């Protein structure tokens, strides 16, 4: 999943970023409300971890702008404000959950995963011939055969399947799968495509992902 962490603490923010990346997510970190809004305008996020007490623009304003734009990003507020009116206010602004600092890492992960599962509930299977993807469980199958995909291989396949027929450049695929601070070259996309194609070919779909030379890649 692609996540945005909005936290101005020089200790907590990078710690959350490292921990969530270790869980396999693409993570961007914003240290103030203005930067958070810029990230939200540029990238689609599955979820945002949002502090309320931010410099330049507070978390409540970030949340209001997100919902006013019609975005369905799941929002988990992380705040030291522990009064009932603080929690109610954030939920009324459009937050999906509220966790008081200090918190246990395992609880944060459990709440975040619950939000992401909730986002996928009721979403129908994505199908293309013998291939099917379940966004709720993030599992891919060819007929009844389960594909053993890494999180990024699954995310790449889901993006191509949702945009079936659309040609994606290497840069577009990289932007979708990796966070803005990633030191990885966009050439990693070619490696991901190679391993994904090999697994699809082994399952009987060798020509599913096409290369359009000079343009990019598409699922046919």
Coordinates of N, CA, C and O in Angstrom, one line a residue, residues 17-25:
X17 N 8.1 5.9 9.5 CA 8.4 5.7 8.1 C 9.2 4.4 7.9 O 8.9 3.6 7.1
X18 N 10.3 4.2 8.8 CA 11.1 3.0 8.7 C 10.3 1.7 9.0 O 10.4 0.7 8.3
X19 N 9.5 1.8 10.0 CA 8.7 0.6 10.4 C 7.7 0.2 9.4 O 7.5 -1.0 9.1
X20 N 7.0 1.2 8.8 CA 6.0 0.8 7.8 C 6.6 0.4 6.5 O 6.1 -0.5 5.8
X21 N 7.8 0.9 6.1 CA 8.5 0.4 5.0 C 8.9 -1.1 5.2 O 8.9 -1.9 4.3
X22 N 9.3 -1.4 6.4 CA 9.7 -2.7 6.8 C 8.6 -3.7 6.6 O 8.7 -4.9 6.4
X23 N 7.3 -3.2 6.7 CA 6.1 -4.0 6.5 C 5.8 -4.2 5.1 O 4.8 -4.8 4.7
X24 N 6.5 -3.5 4.2 CA 6.3 -3.7 2.7 C 5.5 -2.6 2.1 O 5.2 -2.7 0.9
X25 N 5.3 -1.5 2.8 CA 4.5 -0.4 2.2 C 5.5 0.7 1.6 O 6.6 0.8 2.0

